[in-house]
Amino acid sequence: MRNCPPLRALHAFEAAARHGSFKAAAAELGVTPTAISHQVRLLEEICGRKLFQRRPRPLVLTGAGARLFPILRNGFDLLSGSLAAVAEPDFQAPLRVTSPNAFASRWLVPRLPKWREANPAVPLDIIGTDAVLDLRAGAADVAIRYTRRPPLGFATQEICRDSFFPICSPRLLASDGRTIERAADLLRYPLIHFDWMNRDPDAPTWPRWLATARSIDPDLIPHKAWDLSFREELHAIDAVVAGQGIAICSDVVVGRELENGSLVKAHQLSLPGYSFYIVWMPHSPRSAVIEAFLGWMRTVA
């Protein structure tokens, strides 16, 4: 067995030396100044040396105390850091990220090679779902939420905000041989619709776009039925990419296709969308790797 002084005595001396005060050390450790004094005297008896010059005030370390203090301070710091590392989940364990399906497929997945370049030791577990998973229950470490306002009760960071435009393949427009000069011209093409599961009456849908377009094109006749309708946003986007019609799409979700020209805006009239937020639990035990993910998202957004 190591011949070590009592831990209480070591704690009392280190705190008193760090603060230069028995009173401040007592407040930190939740005891009385008298208790601190007793523990310091015990340590002095064990060491056989005075550790403080108690008179005159303020409290001053003796030569022996000055030699002992940095050893204890560094030792306690090392112990605290080691315990935190033991308590921290493995940094190399997969970070579970839940995201709406369309955002995961069209925005997040194409950027994952950059994550692997920056963080090769930290795998990601991407959970693509339009359901809202319960972070408090541990269903994921991080969520990407698509909403008008940041969720309450969580730590959040806004990634970006989108707008919705009529989007189509340039092949579709080329097949008609005519240019789109006004909103009514879009009705020459099949219109593709997808369901908004949140039932938001202000969602950027074809009915809202057509109602807005009528304010700038009074001759626009409402389209009474959708030529194609999908439950899933991703399926509607796939149909647009295939040249099957025009859909109202997020300029963020199809941003890469708009950039490379595989999709184009059929009209410049847009509707406001929502914001994409990164959401996580405050004081998460995986705070280190979450912070790495947040920093990476800021660089690629």
XYZ file of C-alpha atoms in Angstrom:
301
model
C 0.000 0.000 0.000
C 1.206 3.500 -0.833
C 1.920 5.680 2.190
C -0.309 8.584 1.092
C -1.878 11.291 3.286
C -5.680 11.379 3.530
C -7.315 12.693 0.359
C -9.323 15.253 2.361
C -6.135 16.791 3.676
C -4.609 16.959 0.189
C -7.790 18.518 -1.220
C -7.949 21.088 1.576
C -4.320 22.159 1.117
C -4.551 22.346 -2.708
C -7.738 24.441 -2.606
C -6.370 26.764 0.090
C -3.099 27.244 -1.811
C -4.933 27.874 -5.091
C -7.302 30.449 -3.577
C -4.828 31.880 -1.017
C -7.666 31.641 1.506
C -9.089 29.058 3.917
C -12.516 30.714 3.550
C -12.578 30.420 -0.260
C -11.304 26.832 -0.084
C -14.076 26.007 2.395
C -16.704 27.486 0.078
C -15.408 25.391 -2.838
C -15.312 22.134 -0.875
C -18.536 22.720 1.048
C -17.014 22.687 4.535
C -16.117 25.293 7.191
C -12.863 27.281 7.261
C -12.091 25.553 10.564
C -12.324 22.163 8.864
C -9.887 23.351 6.191
C -7.484 24.532 8.876
C -7.678 21.186 10.699
C -6.982 19.230 7.483
C -4.021 21.451 6.603
C -2.567 20.992 10.116
C -2.986 17.209 9.715
C -1.052 17.332 6.443
C 1.651 19.471 8.069
C 1.993 16.888 10.853
C 2.343 14.097 8.279
C 4.920 16.082 6.273
C 6.720 17.351 9.358
C 6.888 20.818 7.783
C 4.829 24.003 7.894
C 3.035 24.557 4.574
C 1.592 28.050 5.204
C 2.837 31.184 6.913
C -0.346 32.125 8.767
C 0.934 35.412 10.144
C 0.835 38.104 8.999
C -2.016 37.841 6.558
C -2.605 37.168 3.662
C -2.029 33.431 3.561
C 1.406 32.670 2.099
C 2.994 29.341 1.213
C 6.222 28.318 2.874
C 9.049 26.872 0.815
C 7.759 23.349 1.473
C 4.199 24.371 0.591
C 5.353 26.050 -2.620
C 7.067 22.809 -3.679
C 4.049 20.643 -2.832
C 1.317 22.823 -4.319
C 2.120 22.494 -8.079
C 2.561 18.733 -7.684
C -0.906 18.375 -6.152
C -2.512 20.883 -8.546
C -1.177 19.085 -11.602
C -2.036 15.713 -10.123
C -5.645 16.681 -9.458
C -5.932 18.185 -12.950
C -4.582 14.973 -14.480
C -6.926 12.854 -12.380
C -9.925 14.986 -13.336
C -9.070 14.797 -17.041
C -8.522 11.050 -16.887
C -11.871 10.474 -15.205
C -13.591 12.642 -17.821
C -11.955 10.611 -20.577
C -13.146 7.382 -18.976
C -16.672 8.773 -18.640
C -16.717 10.106 -22.228
C -18.108 7.520 -24.667
C -15.591 6.260 -27.172
C -14.803 9.105 -29.563
C -14.579 6.509 -32.338
C -18.090 5.159 -31.754
C -20.507 6.081 -34.589
C -22.232 9.440 -34.230
C -25.932 8.795 -34.825
C -27.450 11.556 -36.972
C -31.147 11.575 -37.831
C -32.238 13.645 -40.821
C -35.269 14.078 -43.092
C -35.031 11.580 -45.940
C -34.728 14.072 -48.788
C -32.094 16.190 -47.016
C -30.092 13.100 -46.078
C -30.190 11.689 -49.609
C -29.659 14.848 -51.665
C -27.636 17.116 -49.362
C -25.904 15.191 -46.589
C -24.833 11.931 -48.252
C -22.981 13.590 -51.187
C -20.897 15.539 -48.641
C -19.927 12.571 -46.456
C -16.569 11.983 -48.199
C -15.488 15.370 -46.816
C -16.412 14.187 -43.308
C -14.286 11.074 -43.725
C -11.378 13.206 -44.918
C -11.634 15.500 -41.894
C -12.578 12.859 -39.295
C -11.419 9.441 -40.532
C -11.644 7.894 -37.056
C -15.279 8.873 -36.411
C -17.936 6.975 -38.383
C -21.418 8.392 -38.886
C -24.647 6.441 -38.547
C -27.144 8.304 -40.750
C -30.796 7.669 -39.865
C -32.902 8.954 -42.755
C -36.481 9.378 -41.595
C -39.208 11.999 -41.721
C -40.329 10.936 -38.227
C -39.142 13.070 -35.298
C -36.929 10.784 -33.227
C -36.696 11.360 -29.469
C -33.230 12.659 -28.617
C -34.072 12.641 -24.908
C -34.697 8.907 -25.107
C -31.356 8.367 -26.843
C -32.769 7.541 -30.290
C -29.942 9.587 -31.874
C -27.072 11.844 -30.833
C -27.864 14.653 -33.269
C -30.965 15.532 -35.289
C -31.378 17.686 -38.376
C -34.832 19.235 -38.081
C -36.707 21.066 -40.822
C -38.906 23.670 -39.181
C -39.782 27.351 -39.130
C -38.361 27.911 -35.626
C -35.643 26.212 -33.576
C -37.060 23.466 -31.337
C -37.371 24.451 -27.685
C -35.472 22.681 -24.940
C -32.467 21.751 -27.085
C -29.177 23.205 -28.205
C -29.563 24.253 -31.859
C -27.570 25.618 -34.774
C -29.165 26.807 -38.025
C -27.582 25.285 -41.127
C -29.481 27.116 -43.860
C -32.902 28.324 -44.981
C -34.464 27.305 -48.272
C -36.859 28.615 -50.915
C -39.119 26.630 -53.247
C -39.168 27.034 -57.030
C -40.817 25.153 -59.902
C -38.001 22.761 -60.846
C -37.637 20.509 -63.887
C -35.150 18.789 -66.147
C -33.856 20.945 -69.022
C -34.712 18.004 -71.284
C -38.381 18.525 -70.476
C -38.266 22.157 -71.631
C -36.244 21.234 -74.728
C -38.806 18.616 -75.726
C -41.517 21.285 -75.957
C -39.472 23.584 -78.185
C -40.978 26.665 -76.613
C -39.725 28.989 -73.882
C -41.501 29.740 -70.621
C -42.307 33.432 -70.598
C -45.078 33.593 -68.006
C -46.407 31.532 -65.117
C -49.298 30.173 -67.202
C -46.806 28.528 -69.559
C -45.962 25.971 -66.854
C -49.417 24.444 -67.289
C -48.309 23.017 -70.635
C -46.243 20.477 -68.675
C -47.158 17.725 -66.218
C -47.207 19.023 -62.659
C -45.771 16.757 -59.946
C -47.091 16.967 -56.398
C -45.926 15.389 -53.122
C -47.614 15.293 -49.728
C -46.538 17.562 -46.895
C -46.835 15.297 -43.882
C -46.829 18.196 -41.381
C -50.117 19.457 -42.870
C -48.873 23.037 -42.700
C -51.477 25.215 -44.509
C -48.667 27.575 -45.519
C -46.457 24.827 -46.948
C -44.846 25.669 -50.329
C -47.111 23.566 -52.530
C -48.510 23.893 -56.053
C -51.823 25.389 -54.819
C -49.930 28.136 -52.973
C -47.565 28.747 -55.874
C -50.423 28.982 -58.392
C -52.378 31.319 -56.107
C -49.289 33.552 -55.800
C -48.625 33.358 -59.538
C -52.138 34.561 -60.347
C -51.248 37.896 -58.721
C -48.639 38.449 -61.462
C -50.402 36.550 -64.255
C -54.188 37.156 -63.990
C -54.869 34.925 -66.982
C -53.472 31.886 -65.178
C -56.070 29.129 -65.007
C -55.627 26.916 -61.929
C -54.484 23.385 -62.621
C -57.328 21.234 -61.286
C -55.502 17.929 -60.838
C -51.926 16.742 -60.486
C -50.521 14.689 -63.297
C -48.358 12.816 -60.813
C -48.665 12.688 -57.028
C -46.312 11.069 -54.527
C -46.358 10.464 -50.813
C -42.563 10.860 -50.592
C -40.617 13.996 -51.572
C -37.708 11.875 -52.820
C -39.951 10.049 -55.301
C -41.216 13.356 -56.660
C -37.635 14.575 -57.102
C -36.713 11.340 -58.884
C -39.611 11.899 -61.293
C -38.414 15.463 -61.936
C -34.860 14.261 -62.621
C -36.288 11.701 -65.043
C -37.971 14.505 -67.008
C -41.528 13.498 -66.113
C -42.766 16.934 -65.083
C -42.299 20.020 -62.895
C -42.395 20.006 -59.086
C -42.132 22.698 -56.425
C -38.752 21.813 -54.877
C -36.396 23.135 -52.231
C -33.400 24.948 -53.695
C -31.319 23.429 -50.859
C -32.397 19.828 -51.345
C -31.785 19.941 -55.119
C -28.993 22.498 -54.866
C -26.317 20.237 -56.358
C -28.509 19.414 -59.363
C -29.246 23.101 -59.914
C -25.532 23.848 -59.709
C -24.492 21.186 -62.229
C -27.387 21.949 -64.590
C -29.130 18.584 -64.407
C -32.147 20.490 -63.050
C -33.239 24.068 -63.727
C -35.733 26.562 -62.350
C -38.703 26.591 -64.710
C -39.807 29.955 -63.267
C -38.216 32.491 -60.911
C -41.272 32.932 -58.692
C -40.463 31.306 -55.354
C -42.161 30.523 -52.054
C -40.410 30.785 -48.659
C -39.454 27.471 -47.108
C -38.190 26.589 -43.647
C -34.859 26.295 -41.856
C -32.654 23.255 -41.360
C -31.420 23.115 -37.763
C -28.878 20.852 -36.112
C -30.383 19.839 -32.771
C -28.741 18.071 -29.829
C -29.135 17.653 -26.084
C -27.337 20.268 -23.971
C -24.501 18.744 -21.931
C -24.550 15.591 -24.056
C -21.941 12.985 -23.004
C -20.870 13.004 -26.662
C -20.215 16.745 -26.683
C -16.691 16.420 -28.122
C -17.694 14.560 -31.279
C -20.905 16.613 -31.621
C -18.778 19.770 -31.605
C -16.634 18.243 -34.344
C -19.781 17.538 -36.392
C -21.070 21.096 -35.877
C -17.779 22.570 -37.024
C -17.754 20.354 -40.098
C -21.333 21.283 -40.999
C -20.426 24.962 -40.826
C -17.675 24.407 -43.380
C -19.796 22.478 -45.913
C -23.135 24.298 -45.590
